[in-house]
Amino acid sequence: MADKDKLDELDWVKIRENIDKDYLPETVYNKASRKIRENPLVPIGAIATTVALSVGLFNFYHGRTQMQQYMMRARVGAQAFTIVCMVAGLILLPKGDK
């Protein structure tokens, strides 16, 4: 009976070695590039939001209130675009676990 337990333990070790050999961990850069390829509109929306916010804050600092208000409205539009792209990506992208 003890020999059978040892054999069962060795089977799991062998399976684990095979799994570890086939598994390649994903780096942060690889994950980011994969996500950008899956839904390229989300990073575009995030960049547009950042640019609108930065330009709006710059204009606020320099006292240009009309341009600052325009850029804050543009920021809200860019954020809405980003959220719509995220939701569309979740709905439209094929699921990998099926």
Backbone as JSON, one array per atom type, in Angstrom:
{
  "sequence": "MADKDKLDELDWVKIRENIDKDYLPETVYNKASRKIRENPLVPIGAIATTVALSVGLFNFYHGRTQMQQYMMRARVGAQAFTIVCMVAGLILLPKGDK",
  "N": [[0.82, -1.19, 0.0], [1.97, 1.24, 0.72], [3.81, 1.57, -1.34], [2.15, 2.09, -3.5], [1.1, 4.61, -2.79], [3.4, 6.16, -2.96], [3.89, 5.99, -5.7], [1.6, 7.31, -6.69], [2.13, 9.87, -5.72], [4.42, 10.5, -7.16], [3.35, 10.6, -9.73], [1.86, 12.97, -9.66], [3.93, 14.78, -9.32], [5.23, 14.53, -11.76], [3.21, 15.39, -13.5], [2.98, 18.03, -12.65], [5.51, 19.0, -13.37], [5.3, 18.87, -16.15], [3.25, 20.74, -16.59], [4.44, 23.1, -15.62], [6.5, 23.34, -17.45], [5.18, 23.93, -19.84], [3.89, 26.3, -19.25], [4.15, 29.74, -19.63], [4.95, 32.63, -18.03], [3.2, 35.75, -18.15], [4.44, 38.87, -18.93], [4.25, 42.3, -17.73], [4.43, 44.11, -19.85], [3.82, 42.41, -22.05], [1.19, 41.7, -21.39], [-0.07, 44.22, -21.47], [0.3, 44.91, -24.18], [-1.17, 42.86, -25.38], [-3.76, 43.44, -24.44], [-4.14, 45.94, -25.63], [-4.16, 45.22, -28.32], [-6.49, 43.66, -28.31], [-8.56, 45.51, -27.76], [-8.28, 48.31, -29.15], [-9.37, 50.88, -28.99], [-9.8, 51.73, -26.39], [-7.28, 52.54, -25.11], [-6.83, 54.77, -26.78], [-8.99, 56.42, -26.13], [-8.37, 56.85, -23.42], [-5.96, 58.26, -23.62], [-6.89, 60.52, -24.99], [-8.58, 61.56, -23.01], [-6.7, 62.2, -21.02], [-5.15, 64.14, -22.35], [-7.09, 66.15, -22.83], [-7.75, 66.83, -20.18], [-5.26, 67.75, -19.25], [-4.73, 69.97, -20.95], [-6.96, 71.5, -20.29], [-6.48, 72.02, -17.54], [-4.11, 73.49, -17.8], [-5.06, 75.77, -19.15], [-6.82, 76.7, -17.21], [-5.03, 77.43, -15.21], [-3.77, 79.59, -16.46], [-5.83, 81.36, -16.67], [-7.7, 81.35, -18.73], [-10.76, 81.0, -19.06], [-12.9, 80.28, -20.78], [-11.79, 78.53, -22.71], [-10.88, 76.61, -20.94], [-13.29, 75.6, -19.89], [-14.33, 74.49, -22.25], [-12.43, 72.46, -22.72], [-12.82, 70.86, -20.47], [-15.35, 69.9, -20.95], [-14.76, 68.46, -23.25], [-13.14, 66.53, -22.08], [-15.02, 65.09, -20.55], [-16.51, 64.02, -22.63], [-14.55, 62.42, -23.84], [-14.07, 60.62, -21.77], [-16.57, 59.36, -21.66], [-16.58, 58.16, -24.18], [-14.46, 56.34, -23.81], [-15.5, 54.65, -21.81], [-17.73, 53.58, -23.15], [-16.39, 52.16, -25.15], [-15.03, 50.28, -23.58], [-17.17, 48.79, -22.49], [-18.35, 47.86, -24.85], [-16.25, 46.3, -25.78], [-16.19, 44.3, -23.82], [-18.63, 43.08, -24.32], [-18.58, 42.35, -27.05], [-16.16, 40.99, -27.6], [-14.85, 37.72, -28.11], [-15.25, 35.13, -25.72], [-12.72, 33.46, -23.91], [-13.04, 31.2, -22.31], [-14.94, 29.41, -23.19]],
  "CA": [[0.0, 0.0, 0.0], [2.86, 2.39, 0.79], [4.4, 1.74, -2.66], [1.14, 2.71, -4.36], [1.04, 6.01, -2.41], [4.59, 6.8, -3.52], [3.69, 6.11, -7.14], [0.63, 8.37, -6.91], [2.81, 11.13, -5.46], [5.32, 10.74, -8.28], [2.53, 10.99, -10.88], [1.55, 14.4, -9.51], [5.16, 15.54, -9.55], [5.46, 14.51, -13.2], [2.19, 16.27, -14.11], [3.36, 19.4, -12.31], [6.66, 19.37, -14.2], [4.8, 19.11, -17.51], [2.51, 22.0, -16.59], [5.4, 24.19, -15.46], [7.29, 23.45, -18.67], [4.35, 24.54, -20.87], [3.39, 27.6, -18.81], [5.05, 30.88, -19.73], [4.31, 33.76, -17.37], [3.01, 36.93, -18.99], [4.99, 40.08, -18.32], [3.35, 43.46, -17.77], [4.47, 44.62, -21.21], [3.07, 41.48, -22.9], [-0.23, 41.82, -21.07], [-0.54, 45.51, -21.98], [0.22, 44.86, -25.65], [-2.29, 41.98, -25.73], [-5.0, 44.17, -24.17], [-4.27, 46.98, -26.64], [-4.58, 44.55, -29.56], [-7.87, 43.2, -28.17], [-9.49, 46.64, -27.81], [-7.39, 49.47, -29.32], [-10.02, 52.17, -28.78], [-9.73, 52.12, -24.98], [-6.11, 53.41, -24.88], [-7.01, 56.03, -27.5], [-9.88, 57.23, -25.29], [-7.65, 57.23, -22.21], [-5.01, 59.31, -24.01], [-7.68, 61.72, -25.27], [-9.02, 62.08, -21.72], [-5.54, 62.8, -20.37], [-4.78, 65.36, -23.07], [-8.11, 67.17, -22.56], [-7.59, 67.27, -18.8], [-4.02, 68.53, -19.14], [-4.92, 71.26, -21.62], [-7.92, 72.23, -19.48], [-5.8, 72.52, -16.35], [-3.18, 74.53, -18.24], [-5.85, 76.97, -19.41], [-7.32, 77.16, -15.91], [-3.91, 78.09, -14.55], [-3.49, 80.84, -17.15], [-7.0, 82.23, -16.6], [-8.53, 81.29, -19.95], [-11.89, 80.22, -18.55], [-13.73, 79.73, -21.85], [-11.09, 77.35, -23.24], [-10.85, 75.62, -19.85], [-14.61, 74.95, -19.87], [-14.41, 73.67, -23.45], [-11.61, 71.25, -22.56], [-13.44, 69.99, -19.46], [-16.44, 69.2, -21.66], [-14.11, 67.48, -24.12], [-12.7, 65.45, -21.19], [-16.18, 64.27, -20.23], [-16.82, 63.27, -23.85], [-13.52, 61.39, -24.03], [-14.32, 59.59, -20.77], [-17.75, 58.6, -22.1], [-16.11, 57.33, -25.3], [-13.65, 55.26, -23.26], [-16.39, 53.71, -21.12], [-18.51, 52.87, -24.17], [-15.47, 51.21, -25.79], [-14.78, 49.19, -22.64], [-18.37, 47.95, -22.42], [-18.48, 47.18, -26.15], [-15.22, 45.26, -25.82], [-16.63, 43.18, -22.98], [-19.77, 42.39, -24.93], [-18.31, 41.84, -28.4], [-15.0, 40.11, -27.71], [-15.16, 36.31, -27.79], [-14.77, 34.67, -24.42], [-11.74, 32.4, -24.06], [-13.32, 30.06, -21.47], [-16.04, 28.57, -23.72]],
  "C": [[0.86, 1.25, 0.0], [3.5, 2.65, -0.57], [3.43, 2.44, -3.61], [1.03, 4.2, -4.05], [2.23, 6.77, -2.98], [4.45, 6.99, -5.02], [2.7, 7.21, -7.47], [1.27, 9.74, -6.72], [3.73, 11.48, -6.62], [4.55, 11.14, -9.54], [2.21, 12.48, -10.83], [2.77, 15.26, -9.75], [5.43, 15.63, -11.05], [4.46, 15.43, -13.92], [2.56, 17.72, -13.87], [4.54, 19.87, -13.14], [6.23, 19.66, -15.62], [4.05, 20.43, -17.6], [3.46, 23.17, -16.51], [6.21, 24.41, -16.73], [6.5, 24.17, -19.76], [3.9, 25.95, -20.52], [4.47, 28.67, -18.93], [4.36, 32.07, -19.08], [4.27, 34.99, -18.29], [3.55, 38.16, -18.26], [3.99, 41.22, -18.43], [3.29, 44.03, -19.18], [3.66, 43.73, -22.17], [1.58, 41.58, -22.65], [-0.8, 43.12, -21.63], [-0.68, 45.48, -23.5], [-0.92, 43.94, -26.11], [-3.62, 42.7, -25.54], [-5.22, 45.27, -25.2], [-4.7, 46.38, -27.97], [-6.03, 44.09, -29.5], [-8.87, 44.34, -28.32], [-8.69, 47.93, -27.93], [-8.05, 50.82, -29.05], [-9.94, 52.64, -27.32], [-8.48, 52.96, -24.7], [-6.22, 54.76, -25.6], [-7.91, 56.96, -26.68], [-9.19, 57.7, -24.02], [-6.64, 58.35, -22.5], [-5.75, 60.61, -24.29], [-8.17, 62.37, -23.98], [-7.87, 62.8, -21.02], [-5.14, 64.11, -21.03], [-5.79, 66.47, -22.78], [-8.0, 67.71, -21.14], [-6.35, 68.15, -18.65], [-4.16, 69.91, -19.76], [-5.91, 72.11, -20.83], [-7.3, 72.81, -18.22], [-4.8, 73.62, -16.68], [-3.92, 75.84, -18.48], [-6.45, 77.54, -18.13], [-6.24, 77.94, -15.18], [-3.63, 79.47, -15.15], [-4.72, 81.76, -17.24], [-7.86, 82.27, -17.85], [-9.75, 80.41, -19.66], [-12.72, 79.59, -19.67], [-13.08, 78.46, -22.44], [-11.04, 76.24, -22.2], [-12.18, 74.87, -19.79], [-14.79, 74.03, -21.08], [-13.62, 72.37, -23.29], [-12.18, 70.32, -21.49], [-14.63, 69.24, -20.08], [-15.88, 68.14, -22.61], [-13.63, 66.28, -23.3], [-13.86, 64.52, -20.85], [-16.58, 63.43, -21.45], [-15.82, 62.14, -24.09], [-13.7, 60.27, -23.0], [-15.51, 58.72, -21.16], [-17.38, 57.66, -23.25], [-15.34, 56.12, -24.79], [-14.53, 54.22, -22.58], [-17.22, 52.91, -22.11], [-17.63, 51.83, -24.87], [-15.17, 50.02, -24.87], [-15.97, 48.24, -22.57], [-18.56, 47.19, -23.73], [-17.45, 46.07, -26.27], [-15.6, 44.06, -24.99], [-17.75, 42.39, -23.63], [-19.38, 41.69, -26.22], [-17.13, 40.88, -28.5], [-15.38, 38.68, -27.36], [-14.53, 35.91, -26.46], [-13.83, 33.49, -24.63], [-12.08, 31.15, -23.27], [-14.44, 29.17, -21.99], [-15.5, 27.28, -24.29]]
}
